[in-house]
Short mmCIF file of C-alpha atoms in Angstrom, two decimals:
data_model
loop_
_atom_site.label_atom_id
_atom_site.label_comp_id
_atom_site.label_asym_id
_atom_site.label_seq_id
_atom_site.Cartn_x
_atom_site.Cartn_y
_atom_site.Cartn_z
CA UNK A 1 44.04 112.37 70.12
CA UNK A 2 46.07 113.83 73.37
CA UNK A 3 43.60 111.98 75.39
CA UNK A 4 45.40 109.01 74.74
CA UNK A 5 48.46 108.87 77.29
CA UNK A 6 50.51 107.22 74.85
CA UNK A 7 50.17 110.15 72.10
CA UNK A 8 51.64 112.44 74.92
CA UNK A 9 54.87 110.55 74.69
CA UNK A 10 55.17 109.08 71.24
CA UNK A 11 53.58 110.21 67.97
CA UNK A 12 51.19 107.40 66.60
CA UNK A 13 51.79 105.77 63.38
CA UNK A 14 48.62 106.27 62.21
CA UNK A 15 45.85 108.82 62.90
CA UNK A 16 43.07 111.19 61.62
CA UNK A 17 41.97 114.46 63.70
CA UNK A 18 38.80 115.46 62.11
CA UNK A 19 39.37 119.01 63.20
CA UNK A 20 41.26 120.19 60.08
CA UNK A 21 41.80 116.86 58.48
CA UNK A 22 45.11 116.18 59.78
CA UNK A 23 47.08 112.78 59.00
CA UNK A 24 50.70 112.08 59.77
CA UNK A 25 51.64 112.55 56.29
CA UNK A 26 49.79 115.87 55.61
CA UNK A 27 51.67 118.34 53.67
CA UNK A 28 52.05 121.21 54.31
CA UNK A 29 52.35 120.43 57.96
CA UNK A 30 49.77 122.30 60.23
CA UNK A 31 51.42 124.89 62.72
CA UNK A 32 49.75 123.08 65.61
CA UNK A 33 50.94 119.51 64.18
CA UNK A 34 54.74 120.94 64.00
CA UNK A 35 54.25 122.18 67.56
CA UNK A 36 53.04 118.88 68.71
CA UNK A 37 56.33 117.18 67.28
CA UNK A 38 58.48 119.57 68.79
CA UNK A 39 56.99 119.14 72.38
CA UNK A 40 57.25 115.20 71.86
CA UNK A 41 61.15 115.93 71.01
CA UNK A 42 61.29 118.19 74.09
CA UNK A 43 59.57 115.24 76.03
CA UNK A 44 62.08 112.79 75.12
CA UNK A 45 65.04 115.03 75.88
CA UNK A 46 63.71 115.92 79.47
CA UNK A 47 63.06 112.03 79.78
CA UNK A 48 66.91 111.57 79.11
CA UNK A 49 67.50 114.28 81.98
CA UNK A 50 65.16 112.66 84.50
CA UNK A 51 66.41 109.92 86.85
CA UNK A 52 64.13 107.70 84.98
CA UNK A 53 60.46 107.48 83.14
CA UNK A 54 57.63 105.79 84.56
CA UNK A 55 56.04 104.06 81.57
CA UNK A 56 53.02 102.91 83.44
CA UNK A 57 51.98 106.15 84.83
CA UNK A 58 53.49 108.41 82.21
CA UNK A 59 55.48 110.40 84.55
CA UNK A 60 59.07 111.68 84.70
CA UNK A 61 60.74 111.06 87.90
CA UNK A 62 63.79 113.35 89.18
CA UNK A 63 65.65 112.70 92.23
CA UNK A 64 66.55 115.77 94.70
CA UNK A 65 65.99 115.84 98.11
CA UNK A 66 63.53 113.22 97.45
CA UNK A 67 61.35 111.93 94.56
CA UNK A 68 60.21 114.72 92.28
CA UNK A 69 57.45 113.75 89.58
CA UNK A 70 56.35 115.51 86.72
CA UNK A 71 53.37 113.86 84.97
CA UNK A 72 52.99 113.96 81.21
CA UNK A 73 49.62 115.53 81.05
CA UNK A 74 48.79 118.35 78.76
CA UNK A 75 46.02 119.15 76.04
CA UNK A 76 45.69 120.50 72.57
CA UNK A 77 45.07 123.99 73.70
CA UNK A 78 48.46 123.91 75.65
CA UNK A 79 50.16 123.83 72.39
CA UNK A 80 49.32 127.33 71.56
CA UNK A 81 51.29 128.48 74.53
CA UNK A 82 54.53 126.55 73.25
CA UNK A 83 57.51 128.72 72.03
CA UNK A 84 59.13 126.77 69.09
CA UNK A 85 62.03 128.90 68.99
CA UNK A 86 63.01 128.35 72.69
CA UNK A 87 62.29 124.51 71.96
CA UNK A 88 64.44 124.49 69.05
CA UNK A 89 67.42 126.43 70.93
CA UNK A 90 67.10 123.84 73.95
CA UNK A 91 67.10 120.68 71.55
CA UNK A 92 70.10 122.36 69.64
CA UNK A 93 72.14 123.06 73.09
CA UNK A 94 71.78 119.49 74.28
CA UNK A 95 72.24 117.78 70.97
CA UNK A 96 76.10 118.49 70.81
CA UNK A 97 77.98 115.64 72.38
CA UNK A 98 80.52 117.98 74.15
CA UNK A 99 79.53 118.23 77.83
CA UNK A 100 76.23 116.61 77.11
CA UNK A 101 75.96 114.86 80.44
CA UNK A 102 76.49 118.31 82.21
CA UNK A 103 73.79 120.07 79.94
CA UNK A 104 71.20 117.39 80.86
CA UNK A 105 72.03 117.98 84.41
CA UNK A 106 71.74 121.59 84.08
CA UNK A 107 68.39 120.93 82.10
CA UNK A 108 67.14 118.71 85.22
CA UNK A 109 67.87 121.46 87.50
CA UNK A 110 65.84 123.82 85.42
CA UNK A 111 62.80 121.64 85.02
CA UNK A 112 62.71 121.22 88.77
CA UNK A 113 63.31 124.93 89.61
CA UNK A 114 60.56 125.92 87.33
CA UNK A 115 57.94 123.20 88.27
CA UNK A 116 58.65 123.10 92.05
CA UNK A 117 55.91 125.81 92.82
CA UNK A 118 53.22 124.25 90.87
CA UNK A 119 50.48 121.48 91.77
CA UNK A 120 51.69 117.97 90.44
CA UNK A 121 48.89 117.42 87.86
CA UNK A 122 49.76 120.78 86.01
CA UNK A 123 53.52 120.67 86.16
CA UNK A 124 54.11 119.61 82.82
CA UNK A 125 51.71 122.07 81.21
CA UNK A 126 53.56 124.90 83.34
CA UNK A 127 56.71 123.68 81.92
CA UNK A 128 56.02 123.75 78.06
CA UNK A 129 54.19 127.11 78.46
CA UNK A 130 57.51 128.67 80.13
CA UNK A 131 59.88 127.15 77.56
CA UNK A 132 61.64 130.49 77.45
CA UNK A 133 62.78 130.37 80.99
CA UNK A 134 63.95 126.80 80.59
CA UNK A 135 66.04 127.92 77.92
CA UNK A 136 67.40 130.82 79.70
CA UNK A 137 68.38 128.76 82.89
CA UNK A 138 70.20 126.08 80.41
CA UNK A 139 72.18 128.84 78.66
CA UNK A 140 73.10 130.39 81.70
CA UNK A 141 74.04 127.39 83.80
CA UNK A 142 76.29 126.17 81.01
CA UNK A 143 77.86 129.42 80.76
CA UNK A 144 78.61 129.26 84.36
CA UNK A 145 80.00 125.53 84.03
CA UNK A 146 82.13 126.36 80.88
CA UNK A 147 83.77 129.60 82.88
CA UNK A 148 84.92 127.22 85.37
CA UNK A 149 87.30 125.48 82.85
CA UNK A 150 90.78 126.49 81.51
CA UNK A 151 93.74 125.02 79.97
CA UNK A 152 95.69 125.12 83.03
CA UNK A 153 92.89 123.88 85.08
CA UNK A 154 92.25 120.79 82.83
CA UNK A 155 95.94 120.07 82.73
CA UNK A 156 96.08 120.07 86.44
CA UNK A 157 93.14 117.84 86.45
CA UNK A 158 94.65 115.42 84.09
CA UNK A 159 98.04 115.16 85.96
CA UNK A 160 96.25 114.64 89.26
CA UNK A 161 94.34 111.72 87.79
CA UNK A 162 97.67 110.19 86.22
CA UNK A 163 99.20 110.46 89.52
CA UNK A 164 96.21 108.70 91.11
CA UNK A 165 96.22 106.11 88.78
CA UNK A 166 100.15 105.47 89.07
CA UNK A 167 99.53 105.03 92.62
CA UNK A 168 96.88 102.49 92.15
CA UNK A 169 98.98 100.59 89.72
CA UNK A 170 102.11 100.35 91.88
CA UNK A 171 99.99 99.49 94.79
CA UNK A 172 99.06 96.42 93.22
CA UNK A 173 102.82 95.12 93.67
CA UNK A 174 103.05 96.71 97.15
CA UNK A 175 100.30 94.79 98.53
CA UNK A 176 101.89 91.43 97.78
CA UNK A 177 105.58 92.45 98.77
CA UNK A 178 105.15 90.22 101.73
CA UNK A 179 104.30 87.18 99.41
CA UNK A 180 107.49 88.29 97.19
CA UNK A 181 109.73 88.21 99.93
CA UNK A 182 108.68 84.66 100.76
CA UNK A 183 110.17 83.42 97.28
CA UNK A 184 113.67 83.13 98.72
CA UNK A 185 112.05 81.09 101.66
CA UNK A 186 110.55 78.56 99.16
CA UNK A 187 113.92 77.86 97.39
CA UNK A 188 117.19 78.48 99.08
CA UNK A 189 116.19 78.53 102.91
CA UNK A 190 113.62 75.18 102.15
CA UNK A 191 116.59 73.32 100.43
CA UNK A 192 119.00 73.96 103.55
CA UNK A 193 116.67 72.73 105.87
CA UNK A 194 116.29 69.25 104.14
CA UNK A 195 117.91 66.08 105.50
CA UNK A 196 119.55 63.19 104.16
CA UNK A 197 117.81 60.20 105.20
CA UNK A 198 117.46 56.70 104.17
CA UNK A 199 114.81 55.26 106.56
CA UNK A 200 111.20 56.41 107.48
CA UNK A 201 112.39 58.65 110.13
CA UNK A 202 111.54 61.98 111.34
CA UNK A 203 113.81 63.55 108.81
CA UNK A 204 111.74 61.85 105.98
CA UNK A 205 108.65 63.53 107.16
CA UNK A 206 110.33 66.84 108.00
CA UNK A 207 111.48 66.80 104.37
CA UNK A 208 107.92 65.79 103.26
CA UNK A 209 106.61 68.63 105.31
CA UNK A 210 108.98 71.60 104.02
CA UNK A 211 108.25 70.44 100.40
CA UNK A 212 104.45 70.60 100.85
CA UNK A 213 104.78 73.82 102.46
CA UNK A 214 106.60 75.42 99.65
CA UNK A 215 103.90 74.24 97.38
CA UNK A 216 101.18 75.77 99.54
CA UNK A 217 103.26 78.99 99.51
CA UNK A 218 103.17 78.83 95.65
CA UNK A 219 99.33 78.36 95.60
CA UNK A 220 98.67 81.44 97.83
CA UNK A 221 101.05 83.38 95.85
CA UNK A 222 98.99 82.69 92.76
CA UNK A 223 95.77 83.34 94.22
CA UNK A 224 97.27 86.82 95.15
CA UNK A 225 98.75 87.46 91.83
CA UNK A 226 95.30 86.65 90.26
CA UNK A 227 93.76 89.31 92.33
CA UNK A 228 95.95 91.79 91.44
CA UNK A 229 95.72 90.96 88.02
CA UNK A 230 92.15 91.65 88.12
CA UNK A 231 92.77 95.00 90.08
CA UNK A 232 95.07 95.89 86.76
CA UNK A 233 92.05 94.90 84.50
CA UNK A 234 89.84 96.97 86.67
CA UNK A 235 92.28 100.16 86.50
CA UNK A 236 92.70 99.75 82.79
CA UNK A 237 88.90 99.74 82.12
CA UNK A 238 88.45 102.92 84.20
CA UNK A 239 91.43 104.62 82.41
CA UNK A 240 89.76 103.72 79.04
CA UNK A 241 86.55 105.25 80.22
CA UNK A 242 88.25 108.44 81.46
CA UNK A 243 90.12 108.73 78.03
CA UNK A 244 86.96 108.42 76.01
CA UNK A 245 85.00 110.90 78.39
CA UNK A 246 87.95 113.20 77.95
CA UNK A 247 87.91 113.01 74.23
CA UNK A 248 84.17 113.82 74.15
CA UNK A 249 84.30 116.73 76.36
CA UNK A 250 87.47 118.32 75.30
CA UNK A 251 88.01 117.21 71.55
CA UNK A 252 90.07 120.03 70.75
CA UNK A 253 92.64 119.23 73.40
CA UNK A 254 92.71 115.43 73.39
CA UNK A 255 95.73 115.09 71.21
CA UNK A 256 97.70 117.11 73.54
CA UNK A 257 97.15 114.49 76.57
CA UNK A 258 97.22 111.41 74.75
CA UNK A 259 100.55 110.82 75.72
CA UNK A 260 99.51 110.45 79.57
CA UNK A 261 97.04 107.78 78.74
CA UNK A 262 99.69 106.13 76.53
CA UNK A 263 102.06 106.05 79.55
CA UNK A 264 99.46 104.55 82.04
CA UNK A 265 98.74 101.81 79.66
CA UNK A 266 102.32 101.16 79.41
CA UNK A 267 102.87 100.97 82.90
CA UNK A 268 100.00 98.50 83.39
CA UNK A 269 101.30 96.35 80.71
CA UNK A 270 104.93 96.30 82.56
CA UNK A 271 103.04 95.38 85.95
CA UNK A 272 101.19 92.33 84.18
CA UNK A 273 104.66 91.14 82.96
CA UNK A 274 106.32 91.50 86.60
CA UNK A 275 103.46 89.77 88.24
CA UNK A 276 103.81 86.87 85.28
CA UNK A 277 107.42 86.40 86.00
CA UNK A 278 106.89 86.28 89.85
CA UNK A 279 104.49 83.40 89.37
CA UNK A 280 106.89 81.60 87.16
CA UNK A 281 109.87 82.40 89.69
CA UNK A 282 107.98 80.92 92.56
CA UNK A 283 106.90 77.79 90.74
CA UNK A 284 110.38 77.17 89.57
CA UNK A 285 111.62 77.60 93.27
CA UNK A 286 109.09 75.29 94.62
CA UNK A 287 110.31 72.68 91.70
CA UNK A 288 113.87 73.06 92.66
CA UNK A 289 113.20 72.57 96.28
CA UNK A 290 111.20 69.31 95.44
CA UNK A 291 113.86 68.00 93.48
CA UNK A 292 116.42 68.67 96.14
CA UNK A 293 114.04 66.79 98.59
CA UNK A 294 114.05 63.93 96.20
CA UNK A 295 117.68 63.59 95.88
CA UNK A 296 118.65 63.67 99.47
CA UNK A 297 115.46 61.21 100.48
CA UNK A 298 116.64 57.71 99.83
CA UNK A 299 113.53 55.93 100.56
CA UNK A 300 110.21 55.07 98.53
CA UNK A 301 107.74 57.85 99.48
CA UNK A 302 104.65 55.13 99.13
CA UNK A 303 106.70 52.66 101.17
CA UNK A 304 106.72 55.17 104.14
CA UNK A 305 102.86 56.05 103.78
CA UNK A 306 101.92 52.40 103.74
CA UNK A 307 104.22 51.44 106.46
CA UNK A 308 106.10 48.91 104.66
CA UNK A 309 109.53 50.03 105.52
CA UNK A 310 110.69 50.18 109.25
CA UNK A 311 111.69 53.65 110.77
CA UNK A 312 114.73 51.92 111.98
CA UNK A 313 115.65 49.38 109.39
CA UNK A 314 117.82 51.15 106.38
CA UNK A 315 116.97 49.92 103.00
CA UNK A 316 120.12 47.95 101.57
CA UNK A 317 121.40 49.45 98.64
CA UNK A 318 120.73 47.66 95.41
CA UNK A 319 123.76 45.43 94.35
CA UNK A 320 124.04 44.08 90.86
CA UNK A 321 125.15 40.33 91.22
CA UNK A 322 128.44 39.32 89.54
CA UNK A 323 129.22 35.92 88.18
CA UNK A 324 132.11 34.19 90.09
CA UNK A 325 135.27 33.65 87.56
CA UNK A 326 135.86 30.06 86.60
CA UNK A 327 138.57 28.39 88.19
CA UNK A 328 140.57 25.13 86.87
CA UNK A 329 139.86 21.89 89.01
CA UNK A 330 142.33 21.11 91.33
CA UNK A 331 142.57 18.09 93.99
CA UNK A 332 141.67 20.20 96.98
CA UNK A 333 140.94 18.57 100.27
CA UNK A 334 137.49 18.89 101.72
CA UNK A 335 138.94 20.89 104.52
CA UNK A 336 140.51 23.47 101.82
CA UNK A 337 137.20 23.83 99.79
CA UNK A 338 135.63 27.49 100.11
CA UNK A 339 132.25 27.63 102.19
CA UNK A 340 130.69 29.17 99.46
CA UNK A 341 131.68 26.59 96.92
CA UNK A 342 129.07 23.90 96.05
CA UNK A 343 129.60 20.67 97.85
CA UNK A 344 130.61 17.70 95.60
CA UNK A 345 129.50 14.30 96.00
CA UNK A 346 131.38 12.44 98.86
CA UNK A 347 133.45 9.25 97.51
CA UNK A 348 133.16 6.12 99.17
CA UNK A 349 135.69 5.36 102.23
CA UNK A 350 137.32 1.96 102.34
CA UNK A 351 136.49 -0.37 105.10
CA UNK A 352 138.80 0.40 108.27
CA UNK A 353 141.33 -2.45 109.17
CA UNK A 354 140.68 -4.16 112.32
CA UNK A 355 142.61 -3.19 114.93
CA UNK A 356 145.86 -5.26 115.92
CA UNK A 357 145.95 -6.72 119.60
CA UNK A 358 148.64 -5.18 121.58
CA UNK A 359 151.41 -7.46 122.51
CA UNK A 360 151.89 -8.02 126.35
CA UNK A 361 155.08 -6.16 127.45
CA UNK A 362 157.18 -8.99 128.90
CA UNK A 363 159.72 -8.27 131.59
CA UNK A 364 163.41 -8.90 130.50
CA UNK A 365 164.74 -12.36 131.19
CA UNK A 366 167.81 -12.56 133.36
CA UNK A 367 170.75 -13.76 131.55
CA UNK A 368 173.08 -16.12 133.08
CA UNK A 369 176.88 -14.73 133.27
CA UNK A 370 179.23 -17.33 132.85
CA UNK A 371 182.02 -17.85 136.08
CA UNK A 372 185.24 -16.93 135.45
#
């Protein structure tokens, strides 16, 4: 059966071994079949410790100073050299979730150290024949790893991680503090630069450019806030991952350090609220500047864009027409009639009288005076 490469990695569902009449459900289980199943479990565990498993070539690939391969090749006779007790000890040590990653790394180091001096083709056979050495390497390596931990050291590492995460969280605001200083520019200072105008002059286009600049600033600030928001999300995910890892590796101490992770989560939530407030404040400021520009610009924007309004001709203010008050009719000569009154129909004039000829002026006639 072991001549089949797949059977060296996984036990087939159905088989029959002529020598001994062995089947998968045989009871009681023969010693060699039990050893084979332990080797299959060990192979699976070593596969987790390896960098990856080449399924096509049935090889375990480790990475240390280059590629290190261990072909999964062994025979039935090699099963007689396997120590079941050492196999159980290795499987039991790595079954615990506490520090499992470190245990697998120690197991990988042990496999490489034991097989390095052997030819590639017989490395796995040499490995399962020396499981006692593997068990000892794993036990000693884990003891050395565990001895480097103490309560004070764990607490110092957690505090260092807390300070590092707080610096990263605060940096999300520091990175955009230049844009934050520009918010007053987009409101008060912008509004103070607006000029009253009623024609399409330089003042009109200056007001328009100032308002457009304020909204461009808001758009750029929104992009910066979105980027910092994504940074906070990444930091939050990293903190959650570290919390899960800490609870798995130090389950007995996890309750004593939960407040640190709760504090970090609260700080991230506060930073997100602050970024949201900054965004709303910038939009309100730009809106106020736009409103002020609308109030001080007494000319239709579209008229200036289309060129319908001259740059020098002011637009007359709209005047509501008022109906004149009625006046009683009175005989008023045409000379006294108001110019804005509607002209009346002229009455016919009588024919002028013919001119009277002038009488000639006669010289006075001398009168005779009587003689005394």
